[in-house]
Tab-separated table of C-alpha atoms in Angstrom:
chain	number	residue	atom	x	y	z
G	1	MET	CA	62.314	42.910	115.448
G	2	ASN	CA	65.433	44.639	116.916
G	3	ILE	CA	65.863	48.494	116.340
G	4	ASN	CA	69.144	47.635	114.620
G	5	GLU	CA	67.134	45.735	111.654
G	6	LEU	CA	65.563	48.995	111.053
G	7	ASN	CA	66.524	50.885	107.582
G	8	ASP	CA	67.986	54.587	108.272
G	9	ASP	CA	64.549	55.633	106.308
G	10	CYS	CA	62.671	54.116	108.928
G	11	LEU	CA	64.820	55.268	111.739
G	12	LYS	CA	64.369	58.803	110.669
G	13	ILE	CA	60.966	58.190	110.685
G	14	VAL	CA	61.364	57.161	114.474
G	15	PHE	CA	63.459	60.095	114.965
G	16	SER	CA	61.087	62.803	113.999
G	17	PHE	CA	59.095	62.006	116.621
G	18	ILE	CA	61.631	62.567	119.413
G	19	PRO	CA	62.107	65.982	120.946
G	20	PHE	CA	65.350	67.936	119.679
G	21	GLY	CA	67.151	67.700	123.170
G	22	GLU	CA	66.750	64.076	123.487
G	23	LEU	CA	67.805	63.570	119.836
G	24	LEU	CA	71.016	65.278	120.664
G	25	ALA	CA	71.434	62.740	123.149
G	26	ASP	CA	70.399	59.887	120.703
G	27	ARG	CA	73.561	61.333	118.551
G	28	ARG	CA	75.828	59.868	120.950
G	29	VAL	CA	74.488	56.367	121.268
G	30	CYS	CA	76.699	54.798	118.129
G	31	LYS	CA	78.502	56.053	114.925
G	32	ASP	CA	75.380	54.780	112.960
G	33	TRP	CA	72.670	56.578	114.953
G	34	LYS	CA	74.951	59.798	114.572
G	35	GLN	CA	74.819	59.335	110.842
G	36	VAL	CA	71.388	58.984	110.646
G	37	ILE	CA	70.129	61.492	112.866
G	38	ASP	CA	73.031	64.743	111.252
G	39	ASP	CA	71.055	63.034	108.083
G	40	TYR	CA	67.681	63.514	109.403
G	41	LEU	CA	69.106	67.243	111.347
G	42	SER	CA	70.237	68.443	107.755
G	43	HIS	CA	66.722	68.247	106.052
G	44	VAL	CA	64.858	69.689	109.179
G	45	ILE	CA	63.242	73.324	107.939
G	46	HIS	CA	61.117	74.101	111.123
G	47	PHE	CA	63.262	74.975	114.551
G	48	ALA	CA	62.070	76.327	117.764
G	49	TYR	CA	64.652	77.503	120.230
G	50	ASN	CA	63.529	78.154	123.979
G	51	THR	CA	64.564	78.131	127.515
G	52	SER	CA	64.462	74.455	127.582
G	53	LEU	CA	67.089	73.729	125.081
G	54	ASN	CA	69.476	76.951	126.048
G	55	GLY	CA	70.732	74.766	128.908
G	56	ASN	CA	72.132	77.839	130.546
G	57	ASP	CA	71.380	76.616	134.505
G	58	GLY	CA	67.868	78.052	133.748
G	59	LYS	CA	68.860	81.556	133.387
G	60	TYR	CA	67.409	83.588	130.290
G	61	ASP	CA	70.405	84.669	129.096
G	62	VAL	CA	70.995	82.914	125.651
G	63	ASN	CA	73.995	80.341	125.589
G	64	LEU	CA	75.134	81.371	121.869
G	65	PRO	CA	77.949	78.038	121.407
G	66	ARG	CA	74.701	76.216	121.645
G	67	PHE	CA	72.800	78.185	119.644
G	68	GLY	CA	75.186	78.226	117.200
G	69	ARG	CA	76.029	74.628	117.159
G	70	TYR	CA	72.016	73.558	116.816
G	71	LEU	CA	72.140	75.718	113.670
G	72	GLN	CA	74.934	74.558	112.431
G	73	LEU	CA	72.918	71.216	112.470
G	74	MET	CA	70.096	72.412	110.471
G	75	PRO	CA	71.740	74.363	107.530
G	76	LYS	CA	68.618	73.891	105.321
G	77	LEU	CA	66.026	75.833	107.819
G	78	THR	CA	63.398	78.139	106.669
G	79	SER	CA	61.874	78.403	109.415
G	80	LEU	CA	62.903	79.770	113.473
G	81	SER	CA	61.117	80.688	116.571
G	82	VAL	CA	63.069	82.132	119.522
G	83	THR	CA	61.148	82.220	122.703
G	84	ASP	CA	62.157	83.739	126.638
G	85	VAL	CA	66.147	84.416	125.856
G	86	GLU	CA	67.863	87.372	125.553
G	87	PRO	CA	69.222	89.110	124.339
G	88	LEU	CA	68.267	88.465	120.794
G	89	ASP	CA	70.701	90.870	118.811
G	90	PRO	CA	73.915	88.079	118.989
G	91	MET	CA	71.383	85.605	118.360
G	92	ILE	CA	71.148	87.039	114.832
G	93	GLU	CA	74.337	87.464	113.675
G	94	ILE	CA	74.844	83.473	114.354
G	95	LEU	CA	71.737	83.351	112.660
G	96	VAL	CA	72.690	85.132	109.186
G	97	ALA	CA	75.915	83.302	109.300
G	98	LYS	CA	74.747	79.969	109.400
G	99	CYS	CA	71.249	79.332	108.065
G	100	PRO	CA	70.716	81.775	104.493
G	101	HIS	CA	67.519	80.003	103.619
G	102	ILE	CA	64.779	81.491	106.432
G	103	THR	CA	61.580	83.065	105.365
G	104	ARG	CA	59.834	82.636	108.225
G	105	LEU	CA	60.782	84.340	111.407
G	106	TYR	CA	59.580	84.566	115.141
G	107	MET	CA	61.510	86.166	118.161
G	108	LYS	CA	60.336	86.921	121.377
G	109	GLY	CA	62.316	88.220	124.275
G	110	VAL	CA	61.843	87.475	127.845
G	111	GLU	CA	58.888	89.114	129.625
G	112	GLY	CA	60.205	91.656	131.803
G	113	ASP	CA	60.048	95.464	132.479
G	114	GLY	CA	62.015	97.644	129.674
G	115	VAL	CA	62.712	94.384	127.324
G	116	GLU	CA	63.438	94.695	123.902
G	117	SER	CA	63.745	91.720	121.919
G	118	ILE	CA	65.488	93.448	118.764
G	119	THR	CA	67.181	96.809	118.060
G	120	LEU	CA	66.739	98.542	115.197
G	121	LYS	CA	69.918	97.185	113.931
G	122	ALA	CA	69.340	93.870	114.170
G	123	ILE	CA	66.244	94.819	112.107
G	124	GLU	CA	68.173	96.035	109.288
G	125	GLN	CA	70.949	93.252	109.620
G	126	LEU	CA	67.495	90.571	109.147
G	127	VAL	CA	66.037	92.466	106.682
G	128	ALA	CA	69.596	92.534	104.665
G	129	ALA	CA	70.253	89.480	104.628
G	130	TYR	CA	66.852	88.050	104.076
G	131	PRO	CA	65.212	90.049	101.420
G	132	ALA	CA	62.518	87.157	101.087
G	133	LEU	CA	61.409	87.209	104.362
G	134	THR	CA	57.782	86.250	104.387
G	135	HIS	CA	56.740	86.217	107.860
G	136	LEU	CA	58.045	88.297	110.713
G	137	ASP	CA	57.085	88.555	114.021
G	138	VAL	CA	58.449	90.372	116.899
G	139	PRO	CA	56.048	91.132	118.946
G	140	ASN	CA	58.276	93.061	121.792
G	141	CYS	CA	60.654	94.572	119.606
G	142	ASP	CA	61.571	98.221	120.237
G	143	VAL	CA	59.334	99.686	117.309
G	144	ASN	CA	59.899	102.842	115.700
G	145	ASP	CA	58.613	104.693	112.418
G	146	ARG	CA	62.047	104.005	110.693
G	147	MET	CA	61.698	100.165	111.420
G	148	ILE	CA	58.587	99.918	110.077
G	149	GLU	CA	59.773	101.786	106.999
G	150	ILE	CA	62.538	99.539	106.662
G	151	VAL	CA	60.458	96.656	107.233
G	152	ALA	CA	57.791	97.594	104.532
G	153	THR	CA	60.189	99.120	101.970
G	154	ARG	CA	62.792	96.390	101.659
G	155	LEU	CA	61.030	92.834	102.077
G	156	PRO	CA	58.921	92.921	98.797
G	157	ARG	CA	57.436	89.259	99.661
G	158	LEU	CA	56.337	90.029	103.356
G	159	VAL	CA	53.178	88.247	103.514
G	160	ARG	CA	52.638	88.440	107.725
G	161	PHE	CA	53.865	91.517	109.861
G	162	ASN	CA	53.379	91.248	113.910
G	163	PHE	CA	55.263	93.852	115.877
G	164	GLY	CA	54.423	95.518	119.530
G	165	THR	CA	51.719	93.068	120.145
G	166	ASP	CA	53.165	91.511	123.633
G	167	TRP	CA	50.508	92.600	125.928
G	168	ASP	CA	51.725	89.889	128.337
G	169	GLN	CA	54.961	90.946	128.490
G	170	LEU	CA	54.220	94.119	130.745
G	171	ASP	CA	50.916	95.656	131.741
G	172	ASP	CA	51.219	99.075	130.524
G	173	TYR	CA	53.183	98.032	127.327
G	174	ARG	CA	53.303	100.360	124.295
G	175	LEU	CA	54.969	100.885	121.591
G	176	SER	CA	57.884	103.620	121.728
G	177	ASP	CA	57.778	107.134	121.479
G	178	GLY	CA	59.478	106.622	118.337
G	179	PHE	CA	56.301	105.137	116.606
G	180	THR	CA	53.418	107.423	115.593
G	181	GLY	CA	52.261	104.967	112.971
G	182	GLN	CA	52.555	107.273	109.693
G	183	THR	CA	55.089	105.064	108.044
G	184	LEU	CA	52.414	102.516	107.993
G	185	ARG	CA	51.815	103.693	104.375
G	186	TYR	CA	54.449	101.909	103.273
G	187	ILE	CA	53.058	98.345	103.760
G	188	SER	CA	53.126	96.831	101.010
G	189	ALA	CA	49.972	95.015	98.936
G	190	THR	CA	51.772	91.650	99.181
G	191	THR	CA	50.771	91.874	103.198
G	192	LYS	CA	48.107	90.006	103.981
G	193	SER	CA	48.767	89.517	107.692
G	194	LEU	CA	49.605	93.007	109.788
G	195	MET	CA	49.416	92.711	113.600
G	196	ILE	CA	49.725	95.925	115.534
G	197	GLY	CA	50.763	96.690	118.916
G	198	GLU	CA	49.434	99.838	121.454
G	199	SER	CA	50.540	103.083	120.231
G	200	GLU	CA	50.865	106.244	122.397
G	201	GLY	CA	47.382	107.332	121.681
G	202	ASN	CA	48.161	108.176	117.829
G	203	ASP	CA	45.081	106.381	116.744
G	204	GLN	CA	44.183	109.290	114.199
G	205	MET	CA	48.054	109.102	112.368
G	206	VAL	CA	47.729	105.241	112.584
G	207	ILE	CA	44.327	104.939	111.203
G	208	GLU	CA	45.027	107.823	108.484
G	209	SER	CA	48.650	106.193	107.362
G	210	LEU	CA	47.568	102.732	107.264
G	211	MET	CA	44.351	103.481	104.706
G	212	ALA	CA	46.689	105.729	102.423
G	213	GLY	CA	48.870	102.944	101.586
G	214	PRO	CA	48.202	99.478	99.458
G	215	ALA	CA	47.853	97.366	102.427
G	216	ARG	CA	44.225	98.701	103.116
G	217	GLN	CA	42.830	96.754	100.269
G	218	HIS	CA	44.887	93.982	100.485
G	219	VAL	CA	45.311	93.177	103.693
G	220	LEU	CA	43.161	90.106	104.932
G	221	ALA	CA	44.277	89.722	108.502
G	222	LEU	CA	44.335	92.993	110.999
G	223	LYS	CA	45.062	93.086	114.446
G	224	ILE	CA	45.078	96.841	116.058
G	225	HIS	CA	44.450	98.246	119.099
G	226	LEU	CA	42.208	101.276	119.250
G	227	ASN	CA	42.234	103.605	122.586
G	228	GLU	CA	39.369	105.039	120.595
G	229	LEU	CA	36.539	102.589	118.871
G	230	LYS	CA	35.259	105.559	116.871
G	231	HIS	CA	37.906	104.838	114.592
G	232	LEU	CA	36.363	101.127	114.102
G	233	SER	CA	34.004	102.945	111.381
G	234	THR	CA	37.014	104.062	109.223
G	235	ILE	CA	37.929	100.363	108.831
G	236	CYS	CA	35.015	98.606	108.397
G	237	ASP	CA	34.039	100.942	105.918
G	238	GLN	CA	37.293	100.990	103.691
G	239	MET	CA	38.666	97.347	104.318
G	240	PRO	CA	35.612	95.151	103.628
G	241	GLN	CA	37.698	92.526	102.590
G	242	LEU	CA	39.073	91.581	106.046
G	243	ARG	CA	38.335	87.834	106.937
G	244	GLU	CA	40.203	88.026	110.353
G	245	PHE	CA	40.018	90.983	112.745
G	246	TYR	CA	41.252	91.346	116.096
G	247	CYS	CA	40.558	94.343	117.908
G	248	SER	CA	41.489	95.347	121.316
G	249	PHE	CA	40.731	98.985	123.040
G	250	ASP	CA	41.410	100.919	126.104
G	251	GLY	CA	38.870	100.465	128.705
G	252	GLY	CA	35.413	101.687	129.076
G	253	ASP	CA	32.435	103.541	127.688
G	254	ILE	CA	33.907	106.673	128.166
G	255	SER	CA	37.503	107.669	127.748
G	256	GLY	CA	38.348	111.082	128.253
G	257	ASP	CA	35.227	113.206	126.352
G	258	VAL	CA	35.194	110.511	123.826
G	259	ASN	CA	31.935	108.254	124.039
G	260	ASN	CA	32.637	104.862	122.635
G	261	VAL	CA	29.286	102.982	123.512
G	262	GLY	CA	27.847	100.997	120.628
G	263	CYS	CA	30.861	101.326	118.189
G	264	VAL	CA	31.032	97.756	118.207
G	265	SER	CA	27.999	97.901	115.733
G	266	HIS	CA	30.031	98.973	112.938
G	267	LEU	CA	31.604	95.343	112.653
G	268	GLN	CA	28.099	94.228	110.830
G	269	SER	CA	30.226	95.614	107.543
G	270	LEU	CA	32.789	93.214	107.461
G	271	LYS	CA	30.760	90.636	105.752
G	272	ASN	CA	33.444	88.450	104.599
G	273	LEU	CA	34.620	87.908	108.279
G	274	GLU	CA	35.342	84.530	109.470
G	275	VAL	CA	37.319	84.974	112.850
G	276	LEU	CA	36.540	88.281	115.213
G	277	GLU	CA	38.272	88.728	118.495
G	278	VAL	CA	37.513	92.215	120.554
G	279	SER	CA	39.050	92.461	123.632
G	280	ASP	CA	38.686	95.114	126.391
G	281	ASP	CA	42.648	95.531	127.629
G	282	GLY	CA	41.775	98.392	129.692
G	283	ARG	CA	43.551	99.103	132.582
G	284	ASN	CA	41.736	100.365	135.957
G	285	HIS	CA	39.426	102.190	134.004
G	286	CYS	CA	36.089	101.551	136.261
G	287	TYR	CA	36.660	103.981	139.074
G	288	SER	CA	32.410	104.940	138.550
G	289	GLY	CA	30.105	102.487	137.217
G	290	CYS	CA	30.829	102.077	133.736
G	291	TYR	CA	29.413	99.431	131.036
G	292	SER	CA	31.321	97.731	129.010
G	293	LEU	CA	31.373	99.091	125.559
G	294	TYR	CA	29.413	95.424	124.544
G	295	THR	CA	25.861	96.679	124.705
G	296	LEU	CA	23.892	93.790	124.198
G	297	ARG	CA	22.038	95.760	121.323
G	298	SER	CA	25.356	97.102	119.163
G	299	LEU	CA	26.951	93.837	120.009
G	300	THR	CA	23.822	91.905	118.364
G	301	ASP	CA	23.894	94.483	115.339
G	302	ALA	CA	27.468	93.303	114.746
G	303	ILE	CA	27.008	89.690	115.222
G	304	SER	CA	23.645	89.012	113.275
G	305	GLY	CA	25.423	90.748	110.058
G	306	LEU	CA	28.426	88.074	109.824
G	307	SER	CA	27.142	84.804	108.685
G	308	ARG	CA	30.751	83.650	107.591
G	309	LEU	CA	32.079	83.841	111.369
G	310	LYS	CA	33.575	80.654	112.357
G	311	VAL	CA	35.800	82.336	115.388
G	312	LEU	CA	34.227	84.688	118.048
G	313	ARG	CA	36.280	85.622	120.672
G	314	LEU	CA	34.622	88.412	123.519
G	315	LEU	CA	37.243	88.816	125.880
G	316	ASP	CA	38.413	90.774	129.107
G	317	HIS	CA	41.882	90.768	129.003
G	318	ASP	CA	42.956	92.479	132.370
G	319	ASN	CA	39.522	94.457	133.460
G	320	TRP	CA	36.454	94.411	134.679
G	321	HIS	CA	32.677	96.146	134.420
G	322	LEU	CA	30.626	97.227	137.704
G	323	ASN	CA	27.379	97.299	135.268
G	324	LYS	CA	26.917	94.317	132.708
G	325	GLU	CA	24.285	93.103	130.620
G	326	SER	CA	23.206	89.383	130.024
G	327	ILE	CA	24.189	88.005	127.150
G	328	ASP	CA	21.758	85.247	127.131
G	329	PRO	CA	19.395	86.416	124.783
G	330	LEU	CA	22.710	86.560	121.813
G	331	LEU	CA	23.895	83.117	122.967
G	332	SER	CA	20.362	82.018	122.237
G	333	GLN	CA	20.617	83.198	118.948
G	334	LEU	CA	24.327	82.972	118.174
G	335	LYS	CA	23.843	79.354	116.194
G	336	ARG	CA	21.169	81.159	113.842
G	337	TYR	CA	23.161	84.512	113.331
G	338	CYS	CA	26.673	82.197	112.655
G	339	PRO	CA	25.352	78.538	111.495
G	340	ASP	CA	29.154	77.666	110.830
G	341	LEU	CA	30.698	78.916	113.983
G	342	THR	CA	33.184	76.478	115.370
G	343	GLU	CA	34.990	78.132	117.952
G	344	PHE	CA	33.725	80.918	120.887
G	345	GLY	CA	35.416	82.545	124.115
G	346	VAL	CA	33.739	84.960	126.467
G	347	SER	CA	34.403	86.696	129.700
G	348	ALA	CA	32.532	87.353	132.572
G	349	GLY	CA	34.411	90.968	133.042
G	350	LEU	CA	31.879	91.927	130.095
G	351	PHE	CA	28.866	90.069	130.910
G	352	ASP	CA	26.650	89.057	133.367
G	353	LEU	CA	27.202	85.299	133.357
G	354	LYS	CA	25.319	83.277	134.911
G	355	ALA	CA	24.437	78.937	135.116
G	356	LYS	CA	21.296	80.102	132.702
G	357	SER	CA	24.557	81.179	130.015
G	358	TYR	CA	26.977	78.432	130.515
G	359	LEU	CA	23.820	76.000	129.804
G	360	LEU	CA	23.424	78.101	126.587
G	361	ILE	CA	26.967	77.790	125.637
G	362	GLY	CA	27.033	74.330	126.032
G	363	ARG	CA	24.052	73.792	124.026
G	364	LEU	CA	26.127	75.648	121.017
G	365	ASN	CA	28.518	72.143	121.350
G	366	LEU	CA	31.332	73.850	119.572
G	367	PRO	CA	34.241	71.817	119.132
G	368	VAL	CA	36.600	74.841	120.880
G	369	LEU	CA	35.525	77.329	123.839
G	370	THR	CA	37.448	79.696	125.612
G	371	ILE	CA	35.729	80.897	129.061
G	372	GLN	CA	37.215	83.357	131.274
G	373	ASP	CA	36.314	84.557	135.252
G	374	ASP	CA	36.365	88.060	136.128
G	375	ARG	CA	40.030	89.550	136.511
G	376	ILE	CA	40.192	92.378	139.206
G	377	PRO	CA	43.853	94.046	138.644
G	378	ASN	CA	44.626	96.115	141.632
G	379	GLY	CA	42.858	95.549	144.643
G	380	TRP	CA	38.795	94.879	145.628
G	381	TYR	CA	36.186	96.934	145.335
G	382	ASP	CA	33.257	96.341	148.071
G	383	ASP	CA	30.520	97.655	145.498
G	384	ILE	CA	31.113	95.058	142.613
G	385	GLU	CA	29.729	91.966	141.797
G	386	THR	CA	32.113	89.456	140.867
G	387	HIS	CA	30.910	86.467	138.705
G	388	TYR	CA	32.485	83.143	139.189
G	389	MET	CA	32.656	79.944	137.282
G	390	SER	CA	32.024	76.738	139.818
G	391	ASN	CA	33.218	73.508	139.366
G	392	ASP	CA	29.842	71.819	138.437
G	393	ASP	CA	29.651	75.034	135.557
G	394	VAL	CA	32.658	73.722	133.827
G	395	VAL	CA	32.003	69.729	134.139
G	396	ASP	CA	28.405	70.792	132.677
G	397	LEU	CA	29.684	72.801	129.868
G	398	LEU	CA	32.530	69.600	128.976
G	399	LYS	CA	29.486	67.326	129.483
G	400	ALA	CA	27.550	69.451	127.066
G	401	THR	CA	29.643	70.158	124.042
G	402	LYS	CA	30.047	66.213	122.644
G	403	SER	CA	32.389	67.820	119.956
G	404	MET	CA	34.966	69.462	122.203
G	405	ARG	CA	38.248	69.646	121.165
G	406	ARG	CA	39.582	72.197	122.830
G	407	PHE	CA	38.592	73.768	126.232
G	408	ARG	CA	40.070	76.203	128.059
G	409	VAL	CA	39.295	78.035	131.421
G	410	GLU	CA	41.196	81.054	132.443
G	411	ASN	CA	41.052	83.261	135.914
G	412	CYS	CA	38.460	80.755	137.861
G	413	LEU	CA	39.822	81.638	141.262
G	414	LYS	CA	36.825	78.963	142.494
G	415	ILE	CA	37.924	75.703	140.005
G	416	ASP	CA	40.033	73.522	141.960
G	417	ASN	CA	41.311	70.058	141.743
G	418	GLU	CA	37.670	68.105	142.179
G	419	ALA	CA	36.739	70.436	138.438
G	420	VAL	CA	40.079	68.998	136.804
G	421	LYS	CA	39.225	65.101	137.862
G	422	ALA	CA	35.716	65.439	137.139
G	423	CYS	CA	36.755	66.562	133.480
G	424	LEU	CA	38.987	64.124	133.010
G	425	GLU	CA	36.535	61.166	133.945
G	426	VAL	CA	34.075	62.694	131.438
G	427	LEU	CA	36.643	62.790	128.575
G	428	ALA	CA	37.559	59.260	129.530
G	429	SER	CA	34.611	57.688	127.750
G	430	ARG	CA	35.213	59.708	124.818
G	431	SER	CA	38.178	57.926	123.798
G	432	ARG	CA	38.102	58.380	120.340
G	433	ARG	CA	38.473	62.414	120.627
G	434	ARG	CA	41.617	63.626	121.470
G	435	ILE	CA	41.131	66.666	123.529
G	436	GLU	CA	43.093	69.560	125.049
G	437	LEU	CA	42.643	70.658	128.475
G	438	ILE	CA	43.625	73.819	129.330
G	439	PHE	CA	43.446	75.885	132.876
G	440	VAL	CA	45.106	79.005	132.911
G	441	ASN	CA	46.152	80.650	136.132
G	442	MET	CA	44.571	78.444	138.331
G	443	LYS	CA	45.488	79.349	142.083
G	444	ASN	CA	43.738	76.857	143.506
G	445	ILE	CA	45.522	73.933	141.683
G	446	THR	CA	48.731	73.507	142.889
G	447	GLU	CA	51.584	71.440	141.655
G	448	GLU	CA	51.174	68.453	144.167
G	449	MET	CA	47.266	68.072	142.506
G	450	ARG	CA	48.863	68.108	139.243
G	451	ASN	CA	50.763	65.114	139.773
G	452	GLU	CA	48.026	63.142	141.255
G	453	PHE	CA	45.970	63.409	138.056
G	454	THR	CA	45.065	60.488	136.006
G	455	VAL	CA	44.919	61.483	132.470
G	456	PRO	CA	43.724	59.259	129.288
G	457	PRO	CA	45.798	58.774	126.589
G	458	ASN	CA	43.327	61.169	124.346
G	459	VAL	CA	43.311	64.097	126.583
G	460	SER	CA	46.560	66.675	126.605
G	461	LEU	CA	46.243	68.041	130.233
G	462	VAL	CA	47.978	71.911	130.348
G	463	PHE	CA	48.529	74.200	132.944
G	464	MET	CA	49.504	77.628	132.740
């Protein structure tokens, strides 16, 4: 059949599979295609705008005329995602003028020192234009108490609120000095997902304000950064309804005069948890032989009480510990503690991971798996023992996990193209299983090597 014989409805189905940038080029094929594509775009409700669509010679500076033309083609948009362009304030002026139906918004500026994705003035403009907004994600916005109050009190339908959580933007990223956390008490009962970045040591104010408002009883997903893990007890005691909890903390077992060892055991109170991510975001705190806060005993106490857990991530974001316990005893019991577990992530920066550990992880046979090597942020110390995954470890994990759907390998300095080739060979035999294979920060795998890999049709191979 000639493509011109397809009716308009069939063509729209075909066009729905074509990336947006290519679709715009297809509009110039003929008048009929232009009419069909324009009609299709006029009913699109979600749009993701990034540097590839910006078309500004690869620069981060936003191409405002192009952005406006795109939005004009999609007047019924309800969901917009904007990433890796700047500045964002002028984009909001265009957005509110052309798309009156937005209910979900994600806006993240480019990564870098001093970058602010959206100012307070622009937030006020957004709130005024979209009082029915339900999802607001501004991970590297210039957050202060006034901004929190405006969003919390003027968006009565807000279900998800995410601010200041862009850790990758800058290693020492913090919420601004204007954020004390005291206006968190205004977060309404409609908010079910609340994501809070790292304050400048205002843990006490953040926790007290959050617990004083209606959100305490209604938030089901909470992300928070704590400088002192002792505040975990307050969260776990007063928010037992939590189903998802993402907790990052700042460093090792001792921070100043505060001893945080064993505080993770408080998590066992969250009986309804289905997703748990606890990550050490500490920066350069291991000058003496500190231990991870994940002492095996306290961690086991926590996990053994979370029978509904489906996702468990124990990560070391940019850090390492000199003294590490083996997690093997917990791994051997993990399936018994959490029978519904479908995803697991673990870091060698926190645990003494060895060949036996990877064997035990493989036996869990989970669909989603994340493995991290040690990551040492600044310098190399002679008195530390680093832990590396080998090519064999990666391949053996994949072979042992027959139900794999997504395998993510991060910061592994010893992994090279031999591991990737072997993984692809293993996955080629699983022709009926769609699998995503992700390698992050792999310095031994060059751009030239990536072009040499033969990727089976069932595999999505990603390098980040």
